[in-house]
Amino acid sequence: MSSSDALIHLAEVKKVFYTDEVETHALSGIHLDIQKGEYVSIAGPSGCGKSTLLSILGLLDTPSEGEYVLNEMPVENLSLSERARIRNREVGFIFQSFNLIGDLTVYENVELPLTYRGMNSAERKKRVTEALESVGMGHRAKHLPSQLSGGQQQRVAVARAIGGQPSILLADEPTGNLDSTNGEAVMELLRDLHRGGATICMVTHDARYAQHADRIVHLFDGLIVEEEAGANRRDVEDNGRGANG
Amino acid sequence: METLLKDVRYGVSSLLKHPGFTAIAVITLALGIGANTAIFSVVNAVLLRALPFADPDRLVMIWEDASFAGFPRNTPAPATFNDWKTQNQLFEDMAATDLRSFNLTGDGEPQMVESFGVTANFFPLLGVKPALGRTILPEEDKPEANKVVVLNYNLWQQRYGGDRNVIGRDLLLNGEKYSVIGVMPAGFQYLDSHIQLWVPIGFTAQGLASRTRHYLKVVGRIKPGVTVAQANAEIQTISQRIARDHPEEAGRLSAFALPLRDQIAGDLRRPLLVLLVAVGFVLLIACANIANLLLARAASRKREMAVRAALGASRMRLVRQLLTESLLLSSVGAMCGLVLATWSFSFLQRLIPDGLAQSAKLSLDPQVLGFTLLITFVTAIVFGLVPAFQASRIDLNEALKQGGGRSGLNAGGNRLRSALVVAEVALALVLLVGAGLLIQTFLKLRGQYSSLRAESVLTLRTVLPQRKYSEPRQRANFYQQVLERVGSLPGVVSAGYATTVPLAVKGGTNGFSVAGRSVEQALAGGLSYDANHRQVSADFLKTMGIPIQKGRGFTDADNEGSQPVALINETMARQYWPGEEAIGKRFKLGDPGDNEVPWVTIVGVAGDVRQMGVAEPVKPEMYFPYQQAGEPFYAPRDLAVRTAGDPLSLVAAVRNEIHQVDPEQPISNVRTMAEVLSEETASRSLGMTLLTIFAALALLLATLGIYGVLAYFVVQHTQELGVRLALGAQQRDILSLVLKKGMMLTMLGVVLGLAGALALTRVLDSLMFEVSTNDPVTYAGIALLLSFVALVACYLPARRATRVDPLVALTSE
Ligand SMILES: Nc1ncnc2c1ncn2[C@@H]1O[C@H](COP(=O)(O)OP(=O)(O)OP(=O)(O)O)[C@@H](O)[C@H]1O
Ligand SMILES: [Mg+2]
């Protein structure tokens, strides 16, 4: 445990799935620290455990073993509702398939996590409008997701993720369902957010996009095998680097 | 033909592949079609099938209308009958009957039998031949003729073992010798199902001239080609003539003809149609449910349909294939339904009115089977057509759509499913409100008798044979001894004798005159001076739980030697002494000038009991101490015993005491007062029970419908629910999301249902008693009940929704 002031601290995290008497060791002892304001990308071949790691980071799943400290709070053994609460406040998700809710308008989609937080409507309105403006989708607030292009949908999803001003943005293949033009645009958006101070952890296959990050973590068979600095990262003051085992 | 066989074969295998779905659909359909078949079979037996008489549509009852006195269907007096019969042009014939009870003795156990005294033309008029022997000849219908009797089939079988030599045999009725001349065929009955024999009515010249003794029932056969309306008009003309000629006795009376079918089944037409509508609703709800299941399947069969379409099947071909499956389902359901319906017949037989109890048996006759076949087809179309079109609509576009508007994928199907559930809830609510109103009515009806505490009163009947007990002293002696003995049995609180307990006999009235009021004065008031005549022992009212509201009750001191007294009920006091104190007033039975009859003084007013029927207006009633009363016709017959415990446990002991007094005295009609009440409300109770069962069934099906739609919604929206959870929704957020969805549908259904109930329950108006068909408490209660049940049904899928793993948000199909 090298850095207790890290935003995220994972130590010896393991995840085992049991299906039909088959044990899958998706993660086999991950050590990872992410600093506030850092942009980390996770790379590796299919099935190496990237999504699993992200789901643990986002409190969608719990580690089988190991420790996880988020914002100086151990979170591996929290109740369901505590985890939901933290997910809501500390984490913003961006999914590969956008996952906008089809019955809700763009505005309502962005508003949804804030509603779950019990925020009053005036405050919600302010946040939603800001978030939509910041992704350039303010003019589409009343549209339904089905009336938007894929790139636009993903920008709305980004707005939904940042509307609650979470500690960290988690993105799993955010460009996976987009063509390269739209993919570029979304990556640019994430870079802008990072420049504005957001902490981001992103899974991507695409080596070009991985280079946008400060740090690239390579996973193989559930282990971190290599870390490198992103080539296209902007220069930042040294926050110290996360250790790994 | 070949393709049809192929369709059927394919349909069978497709249904067998989904045994769960098939089982649920078949059970639902069996209940729906079975209930419809069962109720239709009653409708068929009661309202559609011909009455078991020759040319029954020309048979009418002719009633006197004494609405002014509260009796719209009154029994005419013999002179009136005679006028109708001799003065009409449009009737082939008219016959009269009166009701008689006999002690049947002389061969074996003494037995109480009910019988009709009938005019000789009675059987020929109905057009029914005896099974054995002959019916009554005109010369036998004379007071001085030798007495003859015609037996009914059941009595012949039970008492005489079906012996054909019974013809010519003598038997004793109330101690008089009658010879058997004929036996009627099995199933023959006219009006009352308890009638076991028929004797000549034997009018005396004096009897036939009476205009004041109203006790006949008259049946007529109108000439071919004459309508009931024409016959009615003629009867009214004659009755106007009678009223003009005899203003004193008949001045306010009119008359009318009523088709015999209406007489026997008229009261049941409304309740039966209500039940038929109810089961129709149940079947509709069942159809909606199955349509919903099929719609859910349609979504998952898109692929299969696409493949078949690709292989060149036309849309019509696909629809036909799917409809064949529906028809298979409904046919199997119908077969199970027929079994259910047959099972229900013994229970439903009680819905058959008394007037058809012997003759109309429920069965799966061709009409009923035809009806079942018809609804089987209609049902299959109703639940199968829309899903078939839905499933066969192959839209390539939809397959290409991706991402975002996920729930838009099946939006059309979902809207339809939601609409079906709303309709189910609405229909179920209408039925529930109907059932609620009937239950309320039933409770109100029963509640009227709560002061009687009828469950702890035993009643039985001892009709004293006139020969043996011709002297008042002999009778008094019998009553006194029986009351003393029974009264001192352990467990007996009190005992009393009366002409009849309330409801057991309706009627038995006497005209009376009020002291100081002339006939002209009396008639000017527009009242008929006519009240129920009851002779009672001192403790009868107390035993029956009828309170003395004013004055005093009878005591043993009111006897042969003391001043003649009477108690009257509140209605009598109110009607004949309005705004006056009735106590102390005097009246006498019959004419004021009749010096044989003493004036009696009113000493008390007894509480009203609805003695003419649970929903009939209370009739004026007068009680006399049996020791003082002259008329042996009204001598006490019914013994009432109030007990501390279960009244039926005392039956043997009471019987024994009576036989200690007179070992040969027959005892009949042994039952608790509660049973008397139940019998009175039996058909209402059955109608209420059936409607409640159907409403409950509707509720169950609608609940399943809500559950099904919501469960499917949750499955369909697993991804979305996962996303919401990933975004930080708490379990309660998800719970309320799904509950809200379910309850929205429910509430929409409830609102529509309430509106529907307001409109439709009006048909129940005539069945209500002191309950409005708009009773807000019932409506609110039912709406709450339904909402609560729906909430429970919504809770299960909602609960499942909260268990969705938020991880599904990360997986993209
Ligand atoms: N819920 C689960 N149950 C069982 N095994 C699982 C489950 N989720 C993931 N796995 C297994 O864990 C391993 C890691 O899966 P994960 O989804 O994290 O891979 P990934 O790196 O995201 O792959 P990809 O790049 O294809 O998305 C795989 O072998 C996968 O089969
Ligand atoms: Mg993955």
Coordinates of C-alpha atoms and ligand atoms in Angstrom, one line a residue, chain A residues 17-19 24-26 44-53 172-173 203 205, chain B residues 807, ligand 1:
Chain A
F17 CA -16.6 -16.7 -11.3
Y18 CA -18.2 -20.0 -10.7
T19 CA -20.3 -21.4 -13.5
T24 CA -13.0 -18.6 -14.0
H25 CA -10.3 -16.5 -12.5
A26 CA -11.2 -13.2 -14.1
G44 CA -5.5 -6.1 -23.1
P45 CA -6.9 -9.0 -25.1
S46 CA -10.5 -10.1 -25.0
G47 CA -11.4 -12.0 -21.9
C48 CA -8.4 -10.8 -19.9
G49 CA -10.7 -9.2 -17.2
K50 CA -10.9 -5.5 -18.3
S51 CA -14.7 -5.3 -17.8
T52 CA -14.5 -7.2 -14.6
L53 CA -12.0 -4.8 -13.2
D172 CA -16.1 0.5 -21.0
E173 CA -15.2 0.6 -24.8
V203 CA -11.2 0.3 -21.2
H205 CA -9.1 -2.0 -27.5
Chain B
L807 CA -23.7 -5.9 -14.3
Ligands
LIG1 N1 -20.6 -13.1 -14.9 C1 -19.7 -13.9 -15.3 N2 -19.8 -15.2 -15.0 C2 -18.8 -16.1 -15.4 N3 -17.7 -15.7 -16.0 C3 -17.5 -14.4 -16.3 C4 -18.5 -13.5 -16.0 N4 -18.1 -12.2 -16.4 C5 -16.9 -12.4 -17.0 N5 -16.6 -13.7 -16.9 C6 -15.3 -14.3 -17.4 O1 -14.3 -13.6 -16.8 C7 -13.3 -13.4 -17.8 C8 -13.1 -11.9 -17.9 O2 -14.2 -11.3 -18.5 P1 -14.3 -9.8 -18.9 O3 -15.7 -9.5 -19.3 O4 -13.8 -9.0 -17.8 O5 -13.3 -9.7 -20.1 P2 -12.9 -8.4 -21.0 O6 -11.5 -8.2 -20.8 O7 -13.8 -7.3 -20.7 O8 -13.2 -9.0 -22.5 P3 -13.7 -8.2 -23.8 O9 -12.6 -7.4 -24.2 O10 -14.1 -9.3 -24.7 O11 -14.8 -7.3 -23.3 C9 -13.8 -14.0 -19.1 O12 -13.2 -15.3 -19.2 C10 -15.2 -14.2 -18.9 O13 -15.7 -15.3 -19.5

